[in-house]
Amino acid sequence: TMSTHGIREADWFVTTFGDGFGPAVDPTNPDVVYSQSQNGGLVRYDHRSGEAIGIAPRTPADGPPLVFNWDSPILVSPHDPARLYYGAQFLFRSDDRGDSWRAVSGNLTRGLDRNALEVMGRIWSVDAVAKNASTSQYGNLTAVSESPLVEGLLYTGADDGLVSISEDGGVTWRSVEEIPGVPDLTYVNDIEASLHDANTVYLALNAHKQGDFRPYLFVSRDRGRSWTSVAGDLPERGSTYAIVQDHVEPGLLFVGTEFGIWVTRNEGERWVKLDAGLPTVAMRDLVIQREAEDLVAASFGRGFWIVDDYAPLREIDAAVLDGGADIFPVAPALAYPRSTALGIPGFYPGDTRKGFQGADYHVDDNPEYGARFTYRLAEGLRTLEAERQSREREAAEAGGDNPYPSWEEFRAEDREEDPAVVLTIRDADRQVVRRVMGPTTQGIHRVTWDLRYPGFTPVTADTGADGTGPLAVPGRYTVELSTFHRGEFALMAGPVPFEVQALGQYALPLPDRAATLAFQQEAGELQRRVMGASSALDEAMEAVAAMKNVLLRDPAGTPVLRQEARDLELQLMDAREALSGDPTRPRRREPGMPGIMGRLNGAVGGSLQSSYGPTETHREQLAIARSEWDALRPELTRLVEEAVPAFAERLEALGLRWTPGMGVPR
């Protein structure tokens, strides 16, 4: 959402009643949603009006009764957004977005009577407790797919393990009764026609209802006539629920299992568990959002997880793994205005996303705002101490001794600077826009640039954030990866190009963004000087306060010197008032005149949080602040750089105890 608060409950809308199903969305109009409830209920939901109309196929006059799954398969044809497929024991087709239906198949199941099948080793009485209650009906379709490359090439799977194929839009069908290595009646959880090859289709089956928790994943390269397992080295225990293929790289597959998500780059020869912050829970369905390159996973806990921009997985090959460091391609970064409909984020203690709302107000995280960089370090940047400790662990595990380091080695450890990973962002003119720090450990990491230049606030040794600078102008940028280790900088990867794209609609036309950036940088440069002067003034005032203190306490102090210190302090206080504004009236709850910093904050802060750019008021405040600064700067320089140090030298020469500002005693 385009909000600093994240995703609120108010951002969600209910399309129909139900216990959690796979809906379908019109790819040409996201306001049209096909949403179902258990046992075949189906509505077409209009998000604009909020209306839902029932469109489920109904039992024909001459029967037979339709048999739907609890979660019936629905598909919007990749060849026509008005064409839908919906599965009972037959496959239904609509060419008018569900207004009417016709069956394009006969019964695509084995036609078994579930009441004749054993459950827990026996056939039960019709009067058994909750017999067939709150369960799926049996003998129905559970998966359907149409090849995106060949119109009318249809695949279906049933809850009794039958797989059926039509190559002519449902006029004729052939069925696969048995797949080698798969137990009889194994539930077909997912079937997906390849996005890259017209003859290839992937199949995920699940036998956990039979007490078999092995993964069953298959590929056919001849439209279902023969099948080969692609389960590869997946764990022996971990039922498979869903499989999806990357739309760019054919061999990149994801599978949802009982214990999380697994990924392969080579169509199942080797699988790797996809952690990325995902819990180890049953992942029942997977969808790839192609525009954002996101992998979306629905869990059995009725929640879902999004892996933002998985595209870097396409780039990992032997050459990458053999290299020292890499930056993967960067997706376009969306720059948009961020609203604060709930009030100031973090105004109250607790969850910073909730603004002025109470603790029971629910929000979820948005993706981090900005450009997301994914990089890999083949080796971590370890300190001397970390390397020594690693050697000592290896020696201890081998049963050897750990020789005590020399004092020189300890000294080198104590004096070593921390290593750093630096991601440098440059604009189209190769000018540095920002440097962002990243993790230094081995492996794949992600860092987000918030699309801003550095702020203008003073920096100390402990400063960890750059503050809030101007927003970057939409356009082309590059990022490169450097390391700082043992006193040396090294360019490791890049530059990698990426774009910042404008997003959002505005009630009023925006001024020229380059001109907005120029104003913000001009105002920010003045703010940098003024805030630096303010910090220097604080140090000078602390020094004079310490001098006043020592002059009262030390035998060498005199009333004359004490009065000189007070006179100096009053001059500094005048400078502080010019910088920060009148403190006397506001302290009594009355309005006072703003200082230079207040006017600057109005000029800089008022425009930094908006894409609109500076108003005439912002420009006026900047002009006043600049004029007042030009008048104050000479006097402030004299006080901070001349008067205070000179007075400190006089006190040091008299032998008074050291105070801040005296420097190194003679």
XYZ file of C-alpha atoms in Angstrom:
666
model
C 0.000 0.000 0.000
C 1.106 3.573 -0.515
C 1.100 4.255 3.217
C 3.756 4.588 5.869
C 1.579 2.471 8.165
C 1.772 -0.696 6.062
C -1.200 -2.913 5.258
C -4.210 -2.176 7.435
C -7.297 -4.285 8.021
C -9.205 -1.568 6.153
C -7.170 -2.352 3.038
C -8.629 -5.871 2.878
C -12.021 -6.743 1.423
C -14.055 -9.950 1.579
C -15.154 -11.405 -1.752
C -17.322 -14.259 -0.450
C -17.890 -16.539 2.494
C -15.669 -19.592 2.731
C -12.894 -21.472 4.444
C -9.955 -20.428 2.281
C -9.734 -21.239 -1.411
C -7.789 -20.412 -4.528
C -9.550 -17.508 -6.280
C -8.902 -16.332 -9.821
C -8.500 -12.732 -10.972
C -9.198 -11.367 -14.427
C -5.677 -10.543 -15.746
C -7.046 -7.587 -17.730
C -9.239 -6.149 -14.959
C -8.165 -6.766 -11.344
C -11.547 -5.510 -10.088
C -13.098 -8.769 -11.353
C -12.453 -11.633 -8.937
C -13.784 -15.195 -9.180
C -14.101 -16.426 -5.629
C -15.439 -19.706 -4.331
C -16.657 -21.421 -1.209
C -16.659 -25.097 -0.309
C -18.239 -27.717 -2.535
C -18.542 -25.630 -5.667
C -19.919 -22.280 -4.568
C -18.669 -19.638 -7.012
C -19.249 -15.892 -7.332
C -17.964 -13.152 -9.604
C -17.055 -10.265 -7.336
C -17.027 -6.673 -8.611
C -14.565 -4.747 -6.471
C -15.735 -1.373 -7.738
C -19.357 -1.854 -6.736
C -18.807 -4.383 -3.959
C -21.394 -6.727 -5.499
C -21.021 -10.483 -5.897
C -23.172 -12.534 -8.264
C -23.441 -16.301 -8.043
C -22.155 -17.960 -11.211
C -21.588 -21.599 -10.185
C -22.529 -24.274 -12.731
C -25.706 -26.097 -11.722
C -26.860 -29.666 -12.060
C -28.607 -30.099 -15.445
C -32.240 -31.152 -15.698
C -31.362 -34.753 -16.426
C -28.521 -34.943 -13.854
C -26.329 -36.377 -12.616
C -25.705 -34.407 -9.398
C -22.532 -32.389 -9.640
C -19.674 -33.450 -7.388
C -17.373 -30.596 -6.391
C -14.256 -30.655 -4.270
C -14.035 -28.579 -1.096
C -11.562 -26.401 -3.031
C -12.593 -26.798 -6.655
C -10.126 -25.901 -9.397
C -10.832 -22.686 -11.291
C -8.798 -21.248 -14.159
C -8.934 -18.117 -16.294
C -7.749 -19.179 -19.738
C -4.370 -17.657 -20.667
C -5.774 -17.176 -24.197
C -9.008 -15.313 -23.390
C -9.778 -13.503 -20.113
C -13.520 -14.097 -20.629
C -13.018 -17.870 -20.750
C -13.175 -19.777 -17.471
C -12.700 -23.441 -16.586
C -14.213 -24.907 -13.432
C -14.047 -28.479 -12.240
C -16.667 -30.786 -10.718
C -16.452 -34.422 -11.883
C -16.775 -32.792 -15.294
C -14.787 -29.868 -16.615
C -16.995 -26.854 -17.276
C -16.188 -23.985 -19.619
C -17.618 -20.462 -19.782
C -16.927 -17.951 -22.536
C -18.780 -15.063 -20.895
C -17.053 -14.750 -17.502
C -19.332 -17.273 -15.842
C -22.740 -16.074 -17.071
C -23.233 -19.465 -18.731
C -21.463 -22.821 -18.661
C -21.165 -25.966 -20.722
C -19.443 -29.229 -19.910
C -16.460 -29.974 -22.167
C -15.849 -33.460 -20.844
C -17.466 -36.544 -19.475
C -16.649 -37.789 -15.994
C -12.882 -37.288 -15.600
C -12.668 -39.366 -12.391
C -12.634 -43.107 -11.770
C -16.250 -42.964 -10.657
C -15.611 -44.764 -7.369
C -18.136 -44.968 -4.522
C -16.403 -43.567 -1.463
C -18.733 -45.512 0.797
C -17.205 -48.715 -0.581
C -13.640 -47.621 0.266
C -11.937 -48.557 3.507
C -11.195 -45.857 6.056
C -8.774 -46.795 8.854
C -8.842 -50.411 7.677
C -12.599 -50.997 7.367
C -15.834 -49.894 5.715
C -17.989 -47.971 8.162
C -21.712 -47.881 8.824
C -23.835 -45.062 7.484
C -24.551 -44.250 11.142
C -20.881 -43.789 12.063
C -20.213 -40.543 13.877
C -19.993 -37.618 11.407
C -19.989 -39.995 8.449
C -18.955 -37.892 5.397
C -19.594 -34.681 7.363
C -17.374 -31.623 6.912
C -15.248 -33.398 4.318
C -14.811 -33.080 0.589
C -17.114 -35.052 -1.610
C -15.278 -37.774 -3.509
C -14.744 -38.324 -7.192
C -14.054 -34.805 -8.460
C -11.441 -32.688 -10.167
C -8.783 -31.077 -7.996
C -6.483 -29.472 -10.581
C -6.839 -27.968 -14.049
C -4.391 -26.287 -16.417
C -4.374 -25.007 -19.981
C -1.148 -24.653 -21.913
C -0.319 -20.962 -22.376
C 1.390 -21.934 -25.633
C -1.323 -24.098 -27.218
C -4.941 -23.019 -26.950
C -7.214 -25.900 -26.017
C -4.463 -28.164 -24.632
C -6.082 -29.019 -21.277
C -4.906 -31.051 -18.313
C -6.961 -32.137 -15.293
C -6.228 -34.109 -12.140
C -8.697 -35.781 -9.784
C -8.838 -36.639 -6.102
C -8.696 -40.340 -7.032
C -5.407 -39.946 -8.924
C -6.757 -39.884 -12.488
C -4.979 -37.476 -14.869
C -6.739 -36.511 -18.124
C -5.571 -34.671 -21.227
C -7.425 -33.032 -24.114
C -5.636 -31.550 -27.097
C -8.729 -30.136 -28.771
C -10.397 -27.983 -26.147
C -12.319 -30.839 -24.550
C -13.785 -32.546 -27.619
C -11.794 -35.707 -26.920
C -9.951 -36.879 -23.827
C -7.453 -39.529 -22.845
C -6.667 -40.520 -19.270
C -3.587 -41.647 -17.379
C -4.641 -44.487 -15.089
C -1.262 -45.098 -13.512
C 2.007 -43.247 -13.008
C 4.998 -45.476 -12.227
C 6.047 -45.263 -8.582
C 2.855 -43.572 -7.415
C 0.425 -45.481 -5.138
C -3.098 -46.066 -6.442
C -5.667 -43.326 -5.815
C -3.026 -40.735 -4.926
C -4.591 -37.270 -4.779
C -3.583 -34.906 -7.608
C -2.779 -31.641 -5.855
C -1.487 -29.599 -8.775
C -0.952 -29.825 -12.504
C 0.821 -27.051 -14.407
C 1.405 -26.825 -18.154
C 4.896 -25.547 -18.972
C 5.297 -21.876 -19.769
C 8.140 -22.645 -22.178
C 7.470 -25.937 -23.976
C 4.138 -26.889 -25.542
C 4.600 -30.591 -24.786
C 5.719 -30.324 -21.147
C 3.524 -30.484 -18.046
C 4.344 -30.772 -14.320
C 2.426 -32.785 -11.749
C 2.343 -32.736 -7.942
C 0.577 -35.575 -6.117
C -0.044 -36.108 -2.418
C -0.589 -39.405 -0.611
C -0.653 -38.188 2.999
C -4.250 -39.397 3.467
C -2.878 -42.893 2.920
C -0.133 -42.415 5.503
C 2.487 -41.846 2.787
C 4.363 -38.569 3.216
C 6.851 -38.935 0.374
C 7.157 -36.178 -2.277
C 5.601 -37.057 -5.629
C 6.663 -34.651 -8.384
C 6.673 -35.544 -12.081
C 7.235 -34.065 -15.520
C 5.893 -35.251 -18.859
C 7.488 -34.076 -22.094
C 4.949 -35.720 -24.387
C 1.663 -34.274 -23.166
C 1.100 -36.865 -20.457
C 1.962 -40.031 -22.330
C 4.994 -40.756 -20.140
C 6.191 -39.369 -16.821
C 9.542 -38.884 -15.084
C 10.072 -38.031 -11.427
C 11.663 -34.657 -10.675
C 11.520 -35.112 -6.886
C 15.299 -35.558 -6.977
C 16.881 -35.055 -3.558
C 13.815 -33.633 -1.834
C 13.548 -34.951 1.733
C 11.891 -38.356 1.875
C 9.301 -36.978 4.286
C 7.477 -33.906 3.027
C 4.249 -34.236 1.031
C 4.047 -32.069 -2.098
C 1.143 -29.668 -2.651
C 1.979 -27.199 -5.426
C 4.520 -26.605 -8.166
C 5.185 -23.479 -10.245
C 7.639 -22.748 -13.040
C 9.537 -19.513 -13.496
C 8.324 -17.537 -16.500
C 11.882 -16.677 -17.600
C 14.036 -19.710 -16.855
C 12.466 -23.110 -17.673
C 14.468 -25.132 -15.165
C 13.677 -22.872 -12.203
C 10.876 -24.560 -10.254
C 9.350 -24.004 -6.828
C 7.453 -26.621 -4.877
C 5.286 -26.177 -1.794
C 5.631 -29.042 0.667
C 4.511 -30.030 4.147
C 7.709 -28.451 5.470
C 8.099 -25.229 3.535
C 9.195 -24.282 0.015
C 11.965 -25.832 -2.056
C 13.569 -24.467 -5.206
C 15.576 -26.015 -8.053
C 17.531 -24.391 -10.867
C 17.854 -27.580 -12.922
C 14.343 -29.047 -12.995
C 14.756 -31.236 -9.969
C 18.310 -32.531 -10.196
C 19.018 -30.658 -6.982
C 16.559 -28.994 -4.601
C 17.405 -26.343 -2.003
C 15.147 -25.232 0.833
C 14.035 -21.631 0.398
C 14.282 -20.054 3.823
C 14.217 -16.262 3.274
C 12.337 -15.797 6.539
C 9.715 -18.413 5.671
C 8.414 -20.670 8.438
C 8.677 -24.431 8.173
C 4.961 -25.046 7.697
C 2.761 -26.660 5.071
C 2.732 -24.470 1.958
C -0.436 -25.446 0.103
C -0.388 -23.179 -2.924
C 2.127 -21.113 -4.900
C 1.644 -18.252 -7.337
C 4.220 -16.146 -9.171
C 3.377 -12.440 -9.554
C 5.302 -11.841 -12.761
C 5.388 -8.042 -12.851
C 7.000 -7.821 -9.412
C 8.904 -11.143 -9.717
C 7.366 -12.174 -6.387
C 6.691 -15.698 -5.163
C 3.473 -15.885 -3.130
C 2.862 -18.891 -0.898
C -0.349 -19.775 0.926
C 0.132 -21.750 4.121
C -2.155 -24.248 5.810
C -2.396 -21.715 8.632
C -4.644 -19.613 6.353
C -1.976 -16.953 5.961
C 0.288 -16.242 3.048
C 3.877 -15.208 2.575
C 5.542 -13.171 -0.170
C 9.154 -13.605 -1.238
C 9.820 -10.201 -2.766
C 11.718 -10.333 -6.068
C 13.109 -13.848 -6.298
C 14.685 -12.997 -9.699
C 18.285 -13.158 -8.340
C 17.847 -16.929 -8.057
C 18.042 -17.071 -11.859
C 21.584 -15.718 -11.778
C 23.139 -18.238 -9.408
C 25.332 -20.603 -11.407
C 28.774 -22.169 -11.119
C 30.507 -18.959 -12.205
C 28.688 -16.960 -9.556
C 29.452 -19.508 -6.867
C 33.140 -19.472 -7.823
C 33.365 -15.670 -7.672
C 34.189 -13.475 -4.727
C 31.123 -11.246 -4.759
C 28.189 -10.396 -6.997
C 25.357 -7.911 -7.244
C 22.310 -9.421 -8.883
C 20.037 -7.514 -11.285
C 17.997 -4.832 -9.523
C 14.255 -4.564 -10.113
C 12.807 -1.134 -10.900
C 12.260 0.850 -7.718
C 8.877 2.524 -7.360
C 8.882 6.090 -6.057
C 5.510 7.174 -4.749
C 3.979 9.525 -2.175
C 3.487 7.806 1.180
C 0.385 8.814 3.097
C -0.038 8.959 6.883
C -3.779 8.408 7.220
C -3.448 7.122 10.795
C -1.319 9.976 12.100
C 2.391 10.233 12.780
C 4.098 6.816 12.652
C 5.747 6.080 15.978
C 4.021 8.971 17.766
C 3.060 6.670 20.618
C 5.338 3.968 22.073
C 4.973 0.482 20.666
C 4.342 -0.458 17.068
C 5.586 2.446 14.953
C 3.217 1.556 12.106
C -0.008 2.261 13.973
C 0.111 6.048 14.212
C -2.525 7.239 16.675
C -4.351 3.894 16.826
C -4.460 1.628 19.850
C -2.457 -1.507 20.493
C -5.245 -3.748 19.188
C -5.270 -2.062 15.777
C -3.881 -4.579 13.288
C -1.404 -3.751 10.545
C 1.018 -5.809 8.472
C 4.281 -4.809 6.882
C 4.645 -3.474 3.376
C 7.788 -4.354 1.447
C 10.588 -1.947 2.335
C 10.268 1.289 0.396
C 12.900 1.814 -2.258
C 15.360 -0.077 -4.450
C 16.178 -3.567 -3.263
C 19.755 -4.767 -3.832
C 20.606 -8.452 -3.620
C 24.266 -9.378 -3.351
C 26.400 -12.363 -2.511
C 29.740 -12.685 -0.713
C 31.623 -15.900 -1.333
C 33.643 -15.269 1.810
C 32.726 -13.219 4.838
C 34.872 -10.247 5.850
C 36.244 -11.572 9.105
C 38.306 -9.684 11.649
C 41.665 -10.910 12.894
C 39.983 -11.962 16.131
C 37.296 -13.923 14.293
C 39.920 -15.685 12.153
C 41.952 -16.618 15.239
C 38.871 -17.960 16.992
C 37.983 -20.026 13.920
C 41.491 -21.549 13.863
C 41.252 -22.306 17.557
C 37.909 -24.076 17.146
C 39.274 -26.197 14.321
C 42.323 -27.112 16.391
C 40.178 -27.982 19.413
C 37.881 -30.183 17.310
C 40.951 -31.997 15.983
C 42.247 -32.500 19.523
C 45.150 -30.077 19.121
C 46.449 -27.202 21.218
C 45.674 -23.511 20.905
C 48.943 -21.571 21.196
C 48.457 -18.296 23.082
C 48.744 -15.283 20.739
C 51.516 -12.788 21.205
C 50.848 -9.325 22.623
C 51.528 -7.845 19.215
C 48.840 -10.093 17.742
C 46.431 -8.993 20.453
C 47.324 -5.360 19.787
C 46.630 -5.826 16.080
C 43.231 -7.317 16.946
C 42.385 -4.455 19.292
C 43.327 -1.788 16.749
C 41.741 -3.345 13.703
C 38.913 -1.414 12.052
C 35.629 -3.201 11.495
C 35.169 -4.431 7.921
C 32.349 -2.982 5.823
C 30.347 -3.695 2.692
C 29.493 -0.511 0.804
C 26.870 -0.313 -1.937
C 27.432 2.850 -3.990
C 24.507 4.266 -5.956
C 25.271 6.595 -8.862
C 22.989 8.569 -11.156
C 23.063 8.616 -14.949
C 25.948 11.118 -14.861
C 27.983 8.738 -12.656
C 27.658 11.104 -9.693
C 27.452 9.368 -6.320
C 23.944 9.676 -4.893
C 24.224 7.541 -1.772
C 26.328 4.901 -0.070
C 24.481 2.172 1.813
C 26.089 -0.266 4.232
C 25.360 -3.995 4.068
C 26.072 -7.183 6.049
C 29.636 -8.501 5.816
C 28.980 -12.205 6.378
C 29.201 -14.967 3.801
C 26.101 -15.655 1.712
C 23.265 -13.799 0.012
C 22.036 -10.538 1.532
C 19.490 -7.858 0.765
C 19.772 -4.128 1.400
C 17.213 -1.462 0.492
C 18.005 2.085 -0.597
C 15.150 4.382 0.419
C 15.538 6.450 -2.790
C 16.910 9.403 -0.839
C 20.135 11.343 -0.819
C 21.946 11.519 2.549
C 20.499 13.869 5.118
C 22.220 17.028 6.334
C 22.463 16.354 10.064
C 25.878 16.297 11.796
C 27.639 12.927 12.015
C 29.489 11.466 14.984
C 31.407 8.239 15.453
C 28.197 6.604 16.691
C 25.909 7.839 13.912
C 24.334 4.842 12.214
C 21.688 6.480 10.011
C 22.049 9.059 7.273
C 18.999 11.093 8.154
C 16.378 12.137 5.615
C 17.682 13.731 2.440
C 15.943 14.722 -0.805
C 14.146 12.102 -2.884
C 16.014 10.942 -5.964
C 14.538 11.898 -9.330
C 13.034 8.993 -11.331
C 15.510 7.774 -13.920
C 18.406 5.407 -14.487
C 20.924 4.565 -11.770
C 23.656 2.034 -11.088
C 24.838 0.231 -7.980
C 28.244 -1.280 -7.288
C 29.561 -3.370 -4.428
C 32.801 -2.545 -2.609
C 34.406 -3.951 0.507
C 36.531 -2.278 3.140
C 38.809 -4.808 4.827
C 42.153 -4.459 6.557
C 42.381 -0.808 5.555
C 41.782 -1.395 1.845
C 38.795 -0.638 -0.387
C 38.095 -3.085 -3.215
C 35.453 -2.914 -5.952
C 33.958 -6.413 -5.955
C 30.970 -6.262 -8.324
C 29.006 -3.951 -10.565
C 28.007 -1.488 -11.708
C 24.527 -2.965 -12.183
C 21.918 -0.679 -13.821
C 18.398 -0.180 -12.498
C 15.553 2.297 -12.774
C 13.602 4.437 -10.363
C 10.080 4.713 -11.720
C 7.427 7.221 -10.681
C 4.221 5.756 -9.311
C 1.107 7.484 -8.081
C -1.555 9.879 -9.223
C -1.758 13.474 -8.088
C -4.643 15.895 -7.862
C -2.366 18.753 -8.954
C 0.379 18.653 -11.589
C 3.869 18.206 -10.165
C 6.564 20.829 -10.683
C 9.727 19.802 -12.485
C 11.316 17.135 -10.295
C 14.867 18.146 -11.184
C 14.083 21.688 -10.022
C 12.580 20.299 -6.818
C 15.756 18.310 -6.169
C 17.897 21.386 -6.843
C 15.918 23.414 -4.288
C 16.151 20.649 -1.676
C 19.888 20.307 -2.176
C 20.348 24.080 -1.944
C 18.289 24.253 1.243
C 19.976 21.125 2.562
C 23.442 22.590 2.060
C 22.465 25.605 4.159
C 20.915 23.269 6.720
C 24.179 21.285 6.831
C 26.117 24.455 7.715
C 23.598 25.722 10.239
C 23.221 22.370 12.016
C 26.984 21.953 12.115
C 27.302 25.446 13.573
C 24.610 24.562 16.114
C 26.579 21.506 17.261
C 29.769 23.575 17.495
C 27.850 26.178 19.486
C 26.613 23.484 21.883
C 30.204 22.370 22.493
C 31.287 25.976 23.109
C 28.454 26.553 25.585
C 29.315 23.340 27.440
C 32.940 24.482 27.604
C 32.016 27.895 29.021
C 29.646 26.287 31.537
C 32.548 24.105 32.726
C 34.809 27.169 32.945
C 32.243 28.985 35.087
C 32.121 25.965 37.346
C 35.893 25.737 37.806
C 36.181 29.483 38.362
C 33.818 29.178 41.353
C 35.685 26.230 42.820
C 39.357 26.685 42.013
C 41.662 28.884 44.178
C 42.961 30.609 41.025
C 39.460 31.714 40.067
C 38.475 35.366 40.599
C 35.144 37.241 40.437
C 36.439 39.203 37.462
C 37.210 36.044 35.499
C 33.880 34.566 36.539
C 32.084 37.652 35.182
C 34.057 37.466 31.931
C 32.919 33.853 31.551
C 29.343 34.919 32.186
C 29.609 37.713 29.592
C 30.923 35.197 27.087
C 28.082 32.827 27.926
C 25.491 35.551 27.324
C 26.973 36.250 23.894
C 26.727 32.560 23.095
C 23.129 32.530 24.321
C 22.330 35.414 21.946
C 23.801 33.372 19.096
C 21.790 30.342 20.219
C 18.584 32.396 20.168
C 19.365 33.597 16.647
C 19.891 30.005 15.566
C 17.081 28.279 17.462
C 14.549 31.038 18.122
C 13.209 32.848 21.159
C 12.976 30.378 24.085
C 11.412 32.772 26.580
C 7.936 33.239 25.162
C 7.340 29.586 24.123
C 8.415 28.493 27.601
C 5.390 30.440 28.871
C 3.114 28.957 26.203
C 3.196 32.080 24.054
C 4.296 32.242 20.414
C 7.873 33.366 19.830
C 9.911 34.348 16.813
C 11.481 31.411 14.985
C 15.225 31.158 14.566
C 17.254 30.233 11.513
C 16.866 26.507 12.165
C 13.100 26.786 12.497
C 12.812 28.593 9.178
C 15.111 26.061 7.547
C 13.089 23.172 8.945
C 10.011 24.760 7.432
C 11.713 25.074 4.055
C 13.465 21.700 4.004
C 11.111 19.528 6.053
C 8.040 20.927 4.372
C 9.226 19.817 0.946
C 11.299 16.704 1.692
C 8.285 14.528 2.485
C 6.419 15.413 -0.701
C 6.913 14.951 -4.417
C 5.149 18.239 -5.110
C 8.195 20.386 -4.572
C 8.801 23.730 -2.833
C 5.968 26.202 -2.536
C 6.542 29.943 -2.602
C 6.334 29.849 1.200
C 9.170 27.321 1.312
C 11.281 29.532 -0.941
C 10.504 32.593 1.165
C 11.538 30.832 4.377
C 14.797 29.720 2.768
C 15.554 33.290 1.692
C 14.936 34.626 5.222
C 17.072 31.861 6.764
C 19.934 32.562 4.349
C 19.850 36.287 5.079
C 19.842 35.766 8.846
C 22.614 33.172 8.579
C 24.821 35.497 6.566
C 24.383 38.106 9.301
C 25.070 35.701 12.186
C 27.940 33.636 10.804
C 30.816 36.120 11.336
C 29.885 36.715 14.989
C 29.307 33.014 15.620
C 32.687 32.176 14.065
C 34.412 34.772 16.259
C 32.810 33.391 19.418
C 33.321 29.670 18.766
C 36.690 29.713 17.025
C 38.369 32.702 18.717
C 36.776 33.981 21.919
C 36.105 30.683 23.685
C 39.504 29.089 22.843
C 41.320 32.316 23.858
C 39.534 32.414 27.217
C 40.327 28.719 27.768
C 44.026 29.439 27.091
C 44.012 32.195 29.708
C 42.551 29.848 32.331
C 45.002 27.094 31.477
C 47.901 29.560 31.765
C 46.701 30.443 35.297
C 46.896 26.763 36.239
C 43.172 26.117 36.659
C 42.065 22.552 36.440
C 41.367 21.258 32.944
C 37.977 21.931 31.394
C 36.640 21.155 27.903
C 38.121 23.535 25.357
C 41.566 23.848 26.989
C 43.247 21.386 24.660
C 46.423 19.583 25.750
C 47.871 21.217 28.901
C 51.348 22.652 28.483
